[in-house]
Tab-separated table of C-alpha atoms and ligand atoms in Angstrom:
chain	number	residue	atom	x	y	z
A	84	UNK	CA	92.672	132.779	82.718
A	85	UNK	CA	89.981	135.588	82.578
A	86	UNK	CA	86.649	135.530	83.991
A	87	UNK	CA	83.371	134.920	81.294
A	88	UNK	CA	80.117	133.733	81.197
A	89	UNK	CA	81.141	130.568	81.691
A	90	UNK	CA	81.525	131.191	85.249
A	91	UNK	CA	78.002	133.171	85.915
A	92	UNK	CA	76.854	131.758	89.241
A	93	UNK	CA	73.284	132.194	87.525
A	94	UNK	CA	74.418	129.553	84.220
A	95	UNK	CA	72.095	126.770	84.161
A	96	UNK	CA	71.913	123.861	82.204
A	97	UNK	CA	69.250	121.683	81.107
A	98	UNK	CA	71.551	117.881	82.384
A	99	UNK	CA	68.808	116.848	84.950
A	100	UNK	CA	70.009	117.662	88.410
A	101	UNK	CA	73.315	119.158	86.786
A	102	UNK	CA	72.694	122.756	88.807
A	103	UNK	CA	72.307	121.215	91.730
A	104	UNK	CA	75.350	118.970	91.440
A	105	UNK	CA	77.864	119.430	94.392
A	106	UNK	CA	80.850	119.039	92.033
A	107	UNK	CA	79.684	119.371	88.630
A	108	UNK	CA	77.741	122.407	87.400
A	109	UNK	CA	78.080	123.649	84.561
A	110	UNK	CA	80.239	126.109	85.519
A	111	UNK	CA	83.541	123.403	86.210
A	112	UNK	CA	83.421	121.146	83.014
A	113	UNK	CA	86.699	119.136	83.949
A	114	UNK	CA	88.052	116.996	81.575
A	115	UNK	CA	88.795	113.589	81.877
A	116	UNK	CA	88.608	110.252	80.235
A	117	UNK	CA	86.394	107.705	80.827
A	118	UNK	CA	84.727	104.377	78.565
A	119	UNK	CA	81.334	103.064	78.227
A	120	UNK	CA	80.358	99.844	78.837
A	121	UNK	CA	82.061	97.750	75.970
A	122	UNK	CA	83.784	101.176	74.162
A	123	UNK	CA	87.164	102.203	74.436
A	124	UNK	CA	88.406	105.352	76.504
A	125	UNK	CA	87.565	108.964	74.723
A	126	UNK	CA	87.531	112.474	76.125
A	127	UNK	CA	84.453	113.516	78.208
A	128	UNK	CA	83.624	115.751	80.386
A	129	UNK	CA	81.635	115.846	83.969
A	130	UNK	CA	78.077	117.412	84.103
A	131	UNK	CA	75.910	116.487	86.995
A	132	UNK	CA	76.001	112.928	86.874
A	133	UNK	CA	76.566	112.633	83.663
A	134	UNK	CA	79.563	112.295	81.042
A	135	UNK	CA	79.398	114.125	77.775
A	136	UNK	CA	81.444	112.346	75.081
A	137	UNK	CA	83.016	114.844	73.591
A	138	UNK	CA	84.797	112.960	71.136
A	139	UNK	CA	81.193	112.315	69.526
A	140	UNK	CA	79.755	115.120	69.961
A	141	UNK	CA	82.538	117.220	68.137
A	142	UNK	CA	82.006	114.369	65.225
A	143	UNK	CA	78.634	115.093	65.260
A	144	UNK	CA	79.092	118.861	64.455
A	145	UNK	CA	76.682	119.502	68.423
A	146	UNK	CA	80.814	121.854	69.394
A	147	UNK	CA	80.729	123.978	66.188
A	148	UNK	CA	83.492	124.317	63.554
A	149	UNK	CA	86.283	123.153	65.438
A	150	UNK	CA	90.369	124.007	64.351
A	151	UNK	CA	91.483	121.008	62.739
A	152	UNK	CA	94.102	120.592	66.127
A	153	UNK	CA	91.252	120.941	68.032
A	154	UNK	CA	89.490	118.300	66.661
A	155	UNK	CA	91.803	115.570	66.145
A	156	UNK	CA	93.051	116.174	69.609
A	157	UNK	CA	89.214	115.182	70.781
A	158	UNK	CA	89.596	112.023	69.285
A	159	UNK	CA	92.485	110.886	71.339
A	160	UNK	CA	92.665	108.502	74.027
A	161	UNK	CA	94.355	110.845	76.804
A	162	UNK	CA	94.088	114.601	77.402
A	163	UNK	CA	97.989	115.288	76.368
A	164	UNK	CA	97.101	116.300	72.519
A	165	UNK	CA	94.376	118.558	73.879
A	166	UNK	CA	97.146	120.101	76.611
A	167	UNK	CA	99.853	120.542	73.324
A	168	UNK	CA	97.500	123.111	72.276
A	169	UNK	CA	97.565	126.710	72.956
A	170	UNK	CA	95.472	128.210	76.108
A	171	UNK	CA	92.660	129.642	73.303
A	172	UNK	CA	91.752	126.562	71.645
A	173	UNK	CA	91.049	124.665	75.109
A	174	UNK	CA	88.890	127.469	76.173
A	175	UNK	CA	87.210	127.606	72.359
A	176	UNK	CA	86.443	124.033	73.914
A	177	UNK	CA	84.805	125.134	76.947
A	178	UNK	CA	82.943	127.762	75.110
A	179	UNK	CA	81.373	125.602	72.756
A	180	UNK	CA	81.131	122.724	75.382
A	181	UNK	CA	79.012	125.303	77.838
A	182	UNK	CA	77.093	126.942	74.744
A	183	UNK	CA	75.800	122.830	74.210
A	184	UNK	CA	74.963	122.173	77.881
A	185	UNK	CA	73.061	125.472	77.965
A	186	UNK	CA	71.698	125.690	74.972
A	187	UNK	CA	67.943	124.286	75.437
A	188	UNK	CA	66.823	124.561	71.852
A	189	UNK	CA	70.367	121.950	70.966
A	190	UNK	CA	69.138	119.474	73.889
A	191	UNK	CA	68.385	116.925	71.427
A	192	UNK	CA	71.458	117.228	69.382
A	193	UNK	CA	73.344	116.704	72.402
A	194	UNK	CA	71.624	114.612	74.872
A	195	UNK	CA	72.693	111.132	72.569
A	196	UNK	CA	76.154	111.907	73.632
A	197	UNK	CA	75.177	111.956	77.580
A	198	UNK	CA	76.204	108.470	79.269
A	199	UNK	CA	75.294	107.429	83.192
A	200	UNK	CA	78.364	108.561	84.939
A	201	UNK	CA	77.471	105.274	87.174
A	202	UNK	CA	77.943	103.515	83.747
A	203	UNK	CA	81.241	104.095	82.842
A	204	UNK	CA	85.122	103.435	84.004
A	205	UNK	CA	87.604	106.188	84.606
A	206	UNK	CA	90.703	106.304	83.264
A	207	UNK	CA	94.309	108.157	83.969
A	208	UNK	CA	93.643	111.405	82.048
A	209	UNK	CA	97.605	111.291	80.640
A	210	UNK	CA	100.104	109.766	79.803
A	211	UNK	CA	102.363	110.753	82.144
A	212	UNK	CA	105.883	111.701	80.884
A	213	UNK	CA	107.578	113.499	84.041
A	214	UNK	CA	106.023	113.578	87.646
A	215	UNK	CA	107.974	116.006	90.476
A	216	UNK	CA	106.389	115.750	94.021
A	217	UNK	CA	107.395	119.753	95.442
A	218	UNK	CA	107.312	120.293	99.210
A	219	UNK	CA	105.346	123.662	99.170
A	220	UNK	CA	103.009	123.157	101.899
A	221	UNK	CA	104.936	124.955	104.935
A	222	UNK	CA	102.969	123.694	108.158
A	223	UNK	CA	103.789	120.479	106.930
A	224	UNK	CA	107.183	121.031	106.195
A	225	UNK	CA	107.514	122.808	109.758
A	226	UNK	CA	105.828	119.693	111.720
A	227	UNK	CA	107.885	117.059	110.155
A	228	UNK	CA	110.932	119.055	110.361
A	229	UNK	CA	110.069	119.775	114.396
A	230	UNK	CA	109.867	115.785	114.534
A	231	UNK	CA	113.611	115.516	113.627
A	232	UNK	CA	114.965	118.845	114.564
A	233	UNK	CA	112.615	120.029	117.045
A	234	UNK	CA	114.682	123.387	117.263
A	235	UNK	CA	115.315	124.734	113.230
A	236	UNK	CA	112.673	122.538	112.001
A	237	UNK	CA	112.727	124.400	108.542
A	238	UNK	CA	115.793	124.371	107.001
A	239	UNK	CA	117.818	127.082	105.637
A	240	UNK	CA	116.790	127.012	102.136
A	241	UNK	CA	113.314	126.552	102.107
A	242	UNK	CA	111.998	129.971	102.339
A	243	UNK	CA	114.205	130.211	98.991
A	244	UNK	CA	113.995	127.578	96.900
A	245	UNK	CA	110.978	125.658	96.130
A	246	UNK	CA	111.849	122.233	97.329
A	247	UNK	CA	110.830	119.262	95.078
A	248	UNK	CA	111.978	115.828	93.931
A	249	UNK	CA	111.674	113.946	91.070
A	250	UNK	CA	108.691	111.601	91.487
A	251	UNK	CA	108.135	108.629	89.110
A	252	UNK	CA	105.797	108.366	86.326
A	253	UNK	CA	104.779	104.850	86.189
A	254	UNK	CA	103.044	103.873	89.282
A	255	UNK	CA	100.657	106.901	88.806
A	256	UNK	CA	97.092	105.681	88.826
A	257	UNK	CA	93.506	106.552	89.383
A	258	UNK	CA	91.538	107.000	92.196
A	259	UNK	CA	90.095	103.703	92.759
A	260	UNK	CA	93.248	101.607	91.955
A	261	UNK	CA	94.826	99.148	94.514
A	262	UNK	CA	96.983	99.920	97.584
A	263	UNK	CA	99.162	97.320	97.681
A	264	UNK	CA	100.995	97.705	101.410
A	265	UNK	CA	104.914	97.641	100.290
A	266	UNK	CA	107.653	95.702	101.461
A	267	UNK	CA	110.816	97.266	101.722
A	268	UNK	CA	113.953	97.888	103.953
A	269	UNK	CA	113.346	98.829	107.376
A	270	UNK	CA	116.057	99.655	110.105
A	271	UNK	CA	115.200	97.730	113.083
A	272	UNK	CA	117.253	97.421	116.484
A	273	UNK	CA	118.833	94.227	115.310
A	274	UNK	CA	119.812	96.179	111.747
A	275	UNK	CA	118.234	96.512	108.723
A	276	UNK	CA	115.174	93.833	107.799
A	277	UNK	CA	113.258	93.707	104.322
A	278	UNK	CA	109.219	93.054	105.343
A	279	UNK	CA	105.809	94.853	105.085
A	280	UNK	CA	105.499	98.241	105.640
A	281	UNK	CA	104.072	99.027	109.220
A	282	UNK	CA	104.125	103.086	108.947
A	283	UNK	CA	101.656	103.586	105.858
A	284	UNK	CA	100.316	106.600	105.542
A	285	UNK	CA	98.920	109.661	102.900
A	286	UNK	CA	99.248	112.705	101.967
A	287	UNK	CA	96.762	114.909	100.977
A	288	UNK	CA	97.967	116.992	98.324
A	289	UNK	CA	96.621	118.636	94.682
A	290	UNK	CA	98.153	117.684	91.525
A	291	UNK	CA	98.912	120.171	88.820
A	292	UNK	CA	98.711	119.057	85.099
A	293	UNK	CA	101.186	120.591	82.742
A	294	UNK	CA	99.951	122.367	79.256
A	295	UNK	CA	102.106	123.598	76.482
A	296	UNK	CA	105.250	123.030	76.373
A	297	UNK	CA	109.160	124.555	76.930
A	298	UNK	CA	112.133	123.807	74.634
A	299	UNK	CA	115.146	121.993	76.495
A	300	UNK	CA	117.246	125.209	77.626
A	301	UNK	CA	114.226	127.341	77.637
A	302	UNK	CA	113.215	129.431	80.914
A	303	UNK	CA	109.697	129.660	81.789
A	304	UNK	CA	108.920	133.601	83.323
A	305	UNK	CA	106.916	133.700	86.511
A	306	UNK	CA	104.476	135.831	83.839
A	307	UNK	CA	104.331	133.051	81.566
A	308	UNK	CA	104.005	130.219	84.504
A	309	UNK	CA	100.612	130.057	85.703
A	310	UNK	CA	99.317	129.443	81.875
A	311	UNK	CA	101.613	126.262	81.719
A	312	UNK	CA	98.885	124.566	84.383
A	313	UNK	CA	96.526	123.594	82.441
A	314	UNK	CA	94.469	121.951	85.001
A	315	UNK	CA	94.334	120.663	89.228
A	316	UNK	CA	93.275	117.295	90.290
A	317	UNK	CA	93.858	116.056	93.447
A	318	UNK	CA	96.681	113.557	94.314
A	319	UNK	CA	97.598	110.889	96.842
A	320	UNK	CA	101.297	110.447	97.718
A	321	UNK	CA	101.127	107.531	99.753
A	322	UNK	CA	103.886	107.353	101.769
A	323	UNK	CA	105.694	104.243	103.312
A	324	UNK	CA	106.795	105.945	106.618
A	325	UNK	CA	109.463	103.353	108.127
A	326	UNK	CA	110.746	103.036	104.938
A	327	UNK	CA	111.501	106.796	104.634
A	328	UNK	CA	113.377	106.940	107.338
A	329	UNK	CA	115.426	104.854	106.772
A	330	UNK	CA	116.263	105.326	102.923
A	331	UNK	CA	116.058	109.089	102.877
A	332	UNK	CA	119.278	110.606	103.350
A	333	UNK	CA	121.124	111.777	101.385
A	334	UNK	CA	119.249	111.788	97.927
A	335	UNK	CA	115.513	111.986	99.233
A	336	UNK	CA	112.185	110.008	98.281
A	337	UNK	CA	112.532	106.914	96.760
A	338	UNK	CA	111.292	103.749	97.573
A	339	UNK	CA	109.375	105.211	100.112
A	340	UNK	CA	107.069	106.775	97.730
A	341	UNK	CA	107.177	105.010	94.173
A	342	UNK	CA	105.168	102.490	94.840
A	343	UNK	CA	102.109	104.492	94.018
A	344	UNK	CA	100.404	107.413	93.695
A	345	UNK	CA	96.703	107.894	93.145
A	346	UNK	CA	95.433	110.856	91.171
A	347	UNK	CA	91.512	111.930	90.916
A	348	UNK	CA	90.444	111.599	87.174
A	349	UNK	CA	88.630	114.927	86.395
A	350	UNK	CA	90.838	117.944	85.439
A	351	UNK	CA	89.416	120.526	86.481
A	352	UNK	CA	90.559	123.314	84.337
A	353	UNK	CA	92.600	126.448	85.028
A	354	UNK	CA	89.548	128.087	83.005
A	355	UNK	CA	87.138	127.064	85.336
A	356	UNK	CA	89.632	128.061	88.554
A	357	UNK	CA	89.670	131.568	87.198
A	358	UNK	CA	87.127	132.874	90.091
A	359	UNK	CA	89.022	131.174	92.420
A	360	UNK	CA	92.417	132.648	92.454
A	361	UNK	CA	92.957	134.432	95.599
A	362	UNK	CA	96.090	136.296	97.398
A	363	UNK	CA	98.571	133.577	98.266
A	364	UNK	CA	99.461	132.935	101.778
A	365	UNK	CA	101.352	136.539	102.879
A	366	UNK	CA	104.670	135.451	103.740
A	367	UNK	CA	105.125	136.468	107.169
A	368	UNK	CA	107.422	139.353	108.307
A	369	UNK	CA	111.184	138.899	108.500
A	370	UNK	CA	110.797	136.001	105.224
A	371	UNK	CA	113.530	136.808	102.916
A	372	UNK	CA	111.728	138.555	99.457
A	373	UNK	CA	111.611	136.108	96.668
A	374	UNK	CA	114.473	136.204	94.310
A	375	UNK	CA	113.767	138.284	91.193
A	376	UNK	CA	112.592	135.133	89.078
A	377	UNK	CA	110.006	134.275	91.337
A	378	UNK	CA	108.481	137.620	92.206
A	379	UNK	CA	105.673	138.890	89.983
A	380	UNK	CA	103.182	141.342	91.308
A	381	UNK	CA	100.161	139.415	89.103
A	382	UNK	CA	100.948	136.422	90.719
A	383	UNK	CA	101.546	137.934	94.484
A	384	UNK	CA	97.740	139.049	93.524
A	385	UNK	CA	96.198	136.066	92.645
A	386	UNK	CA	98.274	133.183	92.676
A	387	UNK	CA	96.486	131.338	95.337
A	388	UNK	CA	93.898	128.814	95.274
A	389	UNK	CA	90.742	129.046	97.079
A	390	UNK	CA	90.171	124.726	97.191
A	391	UNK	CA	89.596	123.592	100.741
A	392	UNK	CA	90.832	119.731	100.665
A	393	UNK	CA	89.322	117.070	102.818
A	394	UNK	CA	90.848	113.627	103.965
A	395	UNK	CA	88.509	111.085	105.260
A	396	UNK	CA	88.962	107.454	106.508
A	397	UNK	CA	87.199	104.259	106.571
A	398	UNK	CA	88.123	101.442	108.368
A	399	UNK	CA	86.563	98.034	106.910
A	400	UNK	CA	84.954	97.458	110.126
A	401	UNK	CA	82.940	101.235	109.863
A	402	UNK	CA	82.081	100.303	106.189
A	403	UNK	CA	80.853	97.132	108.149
A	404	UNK	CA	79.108	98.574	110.076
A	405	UNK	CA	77.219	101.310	108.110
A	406	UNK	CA	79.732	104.306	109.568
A	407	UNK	CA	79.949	107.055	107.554
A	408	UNK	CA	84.079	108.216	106.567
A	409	UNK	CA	85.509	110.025	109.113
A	410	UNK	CA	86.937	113.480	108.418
A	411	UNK	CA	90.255	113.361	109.578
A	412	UNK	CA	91.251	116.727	107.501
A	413	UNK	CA	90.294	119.970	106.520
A	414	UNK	CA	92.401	122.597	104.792
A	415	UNK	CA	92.428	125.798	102.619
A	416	UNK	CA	95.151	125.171	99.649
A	417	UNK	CA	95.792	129.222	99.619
A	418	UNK	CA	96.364	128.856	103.622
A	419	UNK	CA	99.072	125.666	103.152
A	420	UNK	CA	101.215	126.697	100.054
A	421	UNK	CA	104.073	129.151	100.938
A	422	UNK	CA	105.006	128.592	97.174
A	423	UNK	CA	102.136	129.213	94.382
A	424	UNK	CA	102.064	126.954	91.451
A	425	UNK	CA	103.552	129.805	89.053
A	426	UNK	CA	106.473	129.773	91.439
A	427	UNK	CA	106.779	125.899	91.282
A	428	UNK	CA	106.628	125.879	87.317
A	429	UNK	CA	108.943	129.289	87.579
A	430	UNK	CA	111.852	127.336	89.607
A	431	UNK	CA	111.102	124.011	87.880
A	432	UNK	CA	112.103	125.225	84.478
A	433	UNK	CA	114.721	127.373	85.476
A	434	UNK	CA	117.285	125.952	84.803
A	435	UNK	CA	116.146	125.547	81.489
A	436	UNK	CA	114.416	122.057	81.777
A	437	UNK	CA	111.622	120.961	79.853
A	438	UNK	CA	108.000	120.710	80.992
A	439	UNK	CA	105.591	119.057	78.174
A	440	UNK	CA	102.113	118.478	77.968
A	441	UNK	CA	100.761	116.034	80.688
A	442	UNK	CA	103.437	116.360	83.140
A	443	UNK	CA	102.361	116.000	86.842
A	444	UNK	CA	103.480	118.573	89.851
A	445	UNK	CA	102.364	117.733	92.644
A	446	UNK	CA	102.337	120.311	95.101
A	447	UNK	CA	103.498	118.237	98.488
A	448	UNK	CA	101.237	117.619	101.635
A	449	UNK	CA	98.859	120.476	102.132
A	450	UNK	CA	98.389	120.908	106.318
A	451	UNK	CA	97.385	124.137	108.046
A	452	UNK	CA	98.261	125.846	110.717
A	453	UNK	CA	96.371	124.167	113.339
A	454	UNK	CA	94.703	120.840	114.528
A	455	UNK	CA	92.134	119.157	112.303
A	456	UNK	CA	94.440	120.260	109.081
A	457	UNK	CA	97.152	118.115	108.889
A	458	UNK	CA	97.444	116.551	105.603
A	459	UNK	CA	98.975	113.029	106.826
A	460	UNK	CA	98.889	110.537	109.701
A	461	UNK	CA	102.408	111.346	110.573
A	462	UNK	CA	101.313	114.556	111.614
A	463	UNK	CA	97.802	113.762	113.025
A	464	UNK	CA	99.371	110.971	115.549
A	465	UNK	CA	103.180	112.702	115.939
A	466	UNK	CA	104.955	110.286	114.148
A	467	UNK	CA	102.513	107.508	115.788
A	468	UNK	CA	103.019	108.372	119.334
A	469	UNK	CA	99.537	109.804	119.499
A	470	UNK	CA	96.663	108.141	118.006
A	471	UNK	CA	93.851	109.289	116.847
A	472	UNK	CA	89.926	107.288	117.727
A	473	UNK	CA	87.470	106.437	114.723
A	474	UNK	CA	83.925	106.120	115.075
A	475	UNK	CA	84.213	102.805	115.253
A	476	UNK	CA	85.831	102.005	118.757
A	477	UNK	CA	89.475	101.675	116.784
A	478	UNK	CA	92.247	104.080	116.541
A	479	UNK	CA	95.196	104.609	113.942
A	480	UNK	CA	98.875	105.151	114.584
A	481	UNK	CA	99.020	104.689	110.390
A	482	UNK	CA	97.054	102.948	107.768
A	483	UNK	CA	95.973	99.204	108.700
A	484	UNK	CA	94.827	97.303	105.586
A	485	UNK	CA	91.082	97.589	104.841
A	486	UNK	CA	91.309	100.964	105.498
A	487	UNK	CA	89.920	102.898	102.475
A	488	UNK	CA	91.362	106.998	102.580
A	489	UNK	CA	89.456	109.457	100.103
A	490	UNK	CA	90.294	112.789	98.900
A	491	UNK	CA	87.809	115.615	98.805
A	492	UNK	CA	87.997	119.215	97.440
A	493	UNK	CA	86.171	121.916	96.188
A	494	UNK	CA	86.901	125.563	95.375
A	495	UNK	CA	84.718	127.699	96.801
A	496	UNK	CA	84.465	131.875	96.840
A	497	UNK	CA	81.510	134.150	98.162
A	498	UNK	CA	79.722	135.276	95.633
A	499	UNK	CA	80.733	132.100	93.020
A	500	UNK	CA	79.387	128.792	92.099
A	501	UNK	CA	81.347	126.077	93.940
A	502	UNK	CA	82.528	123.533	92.036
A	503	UNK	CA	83.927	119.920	93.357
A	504	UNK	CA	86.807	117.526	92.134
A	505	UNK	CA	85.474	114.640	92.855
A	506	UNK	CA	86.698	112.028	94.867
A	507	UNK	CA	90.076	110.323	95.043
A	508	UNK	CA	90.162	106.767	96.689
A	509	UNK	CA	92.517	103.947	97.820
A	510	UNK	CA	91.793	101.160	99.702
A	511	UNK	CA	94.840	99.346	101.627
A	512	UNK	CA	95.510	95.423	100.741
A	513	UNK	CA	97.825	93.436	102.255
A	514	UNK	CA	101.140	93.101	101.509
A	515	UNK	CA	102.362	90.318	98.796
B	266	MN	MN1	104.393	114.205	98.906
C-alpha cells in the first residue's frame, strides 16, 4: 500500500461534478457492485455520482490489456474473484481505472460505460464465507464493562488478546435492507418471556474485507497482515440489547446479534487508504507490550486509520416533519481502536485458521474517549437510564421503530483529498 499518483490531491477527472464529490473523487475509486435498470449485478466503481461499469469497459478494451485473472474476475457477479488475486493486479486495476477517468482525450471511449448512480441498485459486494465481529474499540469496551463491573471494567485479557467472536455470514446485508425488530428471550421479573425486542440499538463500527488467502494451518505475520485487507466499508452490528443480557454468558453473541447486520456497499480500497494510515492509538503507559506476534514496528507506524465515523438518527416523525438526521456520533477510528487491523488479521490466523477472499472483520463499536463519541445507544443513554432529546420534541432510551440510523465516514488527512464511504442505512420495522 504505497502512495502514487493516484492519490495527488491535484488529480482531476473529467465525470461532471466528480472533483467536487464529497465521497467520490477520483482519488477513492471503491469497488462495489451494483445493476442497471433491467441488467444483472457487475463490478463498478463510484465516481462522483456516477458508476463506471467496469465489467464493460474492460470488454471494451477503454482498461488496457488486462491479465487474463484480471479480466475474468471483472466479469463476475461479486468482488471475491477480484480479492483471490494478488495485491498488484487490483492496483493494475486502479491504475488503468484512474488513467480512464483522467484521461480527457479517452472521454468518449469511456463515458458509454457511465450509468446515473440514482439509476441503479446496490448490491452485497461478496459473498460472504466467514464474518468475526472483534471488540477492538477500547472506550467502548471500558463503558460497557463499567456498566457491569463498575470497578475492573476491562477485563484481564483484553490489553492481550484481541477479543472477537464468530459472527454469522448469512444475515449480512446492504445498507438499505430491512430492520426487522427481533423477538427473542428476555429475562423478566416473572422469568424468562419470548417477545419483541425493547432494547434495540447499533453500533457504529467499520468492516474490513479480506483479500488473498491463507492455507488451513498457515500463520499470517503481522508483516504480511495489513495486505490481507483488501478493502473498509462501514458496518452496522445491530444489537438486540435485552436479549444480550440475558443470552450472553458463557459463550458470547448470539442471538442477540445474528439477526442482521448491515454493511455499506462501496469498498473502499486499501490502495486508496494509503494516505490515510496514521500512528495507532499509543497505548498508554503501564499497558503490557504486545506479544512478539503482534508487534511490528511498520505497523506501530502506520497502522491506524485516519476515518472519522458519524452516526445519525431519524425518527419518522423528523422525516415528517422535514428535520434533518441528528448527529448522535462523532469519532476518529485511529482514536477508538486499541488493536489495528494487522493485529486483528495477525491474532485471527494464528492459530493457523484460514481467512479467504471476501471474509468480513468487523472491527467492534468504535466510541471515543468522551461525550458525543459513543458508538451505540447503550452508551449514549447508560444502558437507558439517561436519554438523550431529538430535534423533534422526542427522546430515545433505544431504537423505536420508524427510526431510520445511518452511518457516515470519511478519511480525511491535511494536506490529502478526502474521500467518503458513503452511507450505510437501516430503518426499524416492527416486529413479526
Ligand atoms: Mn459489534
Amino acid at each position: 500500500m504505497s502512495i502514487d499518483h493516484t492519490h495527488d490531491p491535484q488529480a482531476s477527472s473529467w465525470v461532471a461534478g466528480a472533483d467536487a464529490h464529497a465521497d467520490f473523487p477520483v482519488q477513492n475509486l471503491p469497488l462495489g457492485i451494483f445493476s442497471p435498470p433491467g441488467a444483472r449485478p457487475r463490478i463498478g466503481t463510484a465516481i462522483g455520482d456516477h458508476i463506471l461499469d467496469l465489467a464493460a469497459l474492460a470488454t471494451a478494451g477503454g482498461l488496457g490489456a488486462l491479465a487474463p485473472d484480471l479480466r475474468a474476475a471483472l466479469g463476475a457477479p461479486r468482488l471475491n474473484p477480484l480479492f483471490a488475486l494478488d495485491a498488484p493486479d487490483r492496483r493494475h486495476l486502479r491504475h488503468a481505472v484512474f488513467a480512464a477517468l483522467t484521461d480527457r482525450a479517452g472521454h468518449s471511449r469511456v463515458a458509454p460505460h457511465l450509468r446515473p448512480a440514482a439509476d441503479c441498485a446496490l448490491h452485497l459486494p461478496f459473498a460472504i464465507g466467514d464474518y468475526t465481529d472483534f471488540y477492538v474499540g477500547i472506550h467502548h469496551a471500558t463503558a460497557i464493562g463499567r456498566l457491569l463491573r463498575p470497578d475492573h471494567p476491562l477485563l484481564a485479557n483484553y490489553k492481550y488478546v484481541p477479543i472477537a467472536y464468530h459472527g454469522r455470514a448469512s444475515s449480512v446485508q446492504v445498507s438499505g435492507a430491512a430492520v426487522i425488530r427481533p423477538r427473542g428471550q428476555v429475562k423478566t421479573g416473572d422469568g424468562p418471556e419470548y417477545r419483541a425486542c425493547e432494547r434495540l440499538d447499533y453500533e457504529v463500527e467499520l468492516g474490513l474485507w479480506i483479500a488473498g488467502g491463507n492455507a488451513l494451518g498457515e500463520v499470517v505475520p503481522i508483516s504480511a497482515a495489513s495486505a490481507r485487507i483488501g478493502g473498509v466499508c462501514l458496518l452496522n452490528d445491530w444489537s438486540a440489547r435485552d436479549l444480550q443480557v440475558w443470552e450472553y454468558q458463557p459463550l458470547g453473541p448470539f442471538l442477540a446479534k445474528n439477526f442482521l447486520t448491515t454493511v455499506s456497499p462501496w469498498v473502499v480500497t486499501g490502495d486508496a487508504l494509503a494516505p490515510f494510515r496514521v500512528a495507532p492509538m499509543p497505548r498508554p503507559a503501564g499497558d503490557p507490550a504486545p506479544l512478539p506476534y503482534l508487534a511490528d514496528d511498520e505497523d506501530a507506524r502506520t497502522g491506524g486509520l485516519a476515518i472519522t465515523l458519524e452516526a445519525r438518527l431519524a425518527s419518522r416523525a423528523m422525516r415528517e416533519g422535514g428535520l434533518a438526521p441528528q448527529c448522535l456520533s462523532r469519532v476518529r477510528a485511529a482514536d477508538a481502536m486499541y488493536w489495528t487491523p494487522a493485529q486483528m488479521v495477525a491474532h485471527h490466523t494464528a492459530n493457523g485458521c484460514n481467512l479467504g477472499p471476501g471474509d468480513l472483520l468487523g472491527t467492534g463499536t468504535l466510541s471515543g474517549a468522551g461525550p458525543g463519541s459513543e458508538g451505540s445507544l447503550m452508551e449514549l443513554t447508560r444502558a437507558g437510564s439517561q436519554p438523550i432529546a431529538l430535534a423533534s420534541g422526542e427522546s430515545r432510551r433505544f431504537l423505536e421503530d420508524g427510526d431510520e440510523v445511518t452511518l457516515h465516514a470519511r478519511a480525511e488527512r491535511a494536506g490529502w483529498r478526502s474521500i467518503g464511504f458513503g452511507p450505510c442505512t437501516g430503518t426499524v420495522g416492527a416486529a413479526r
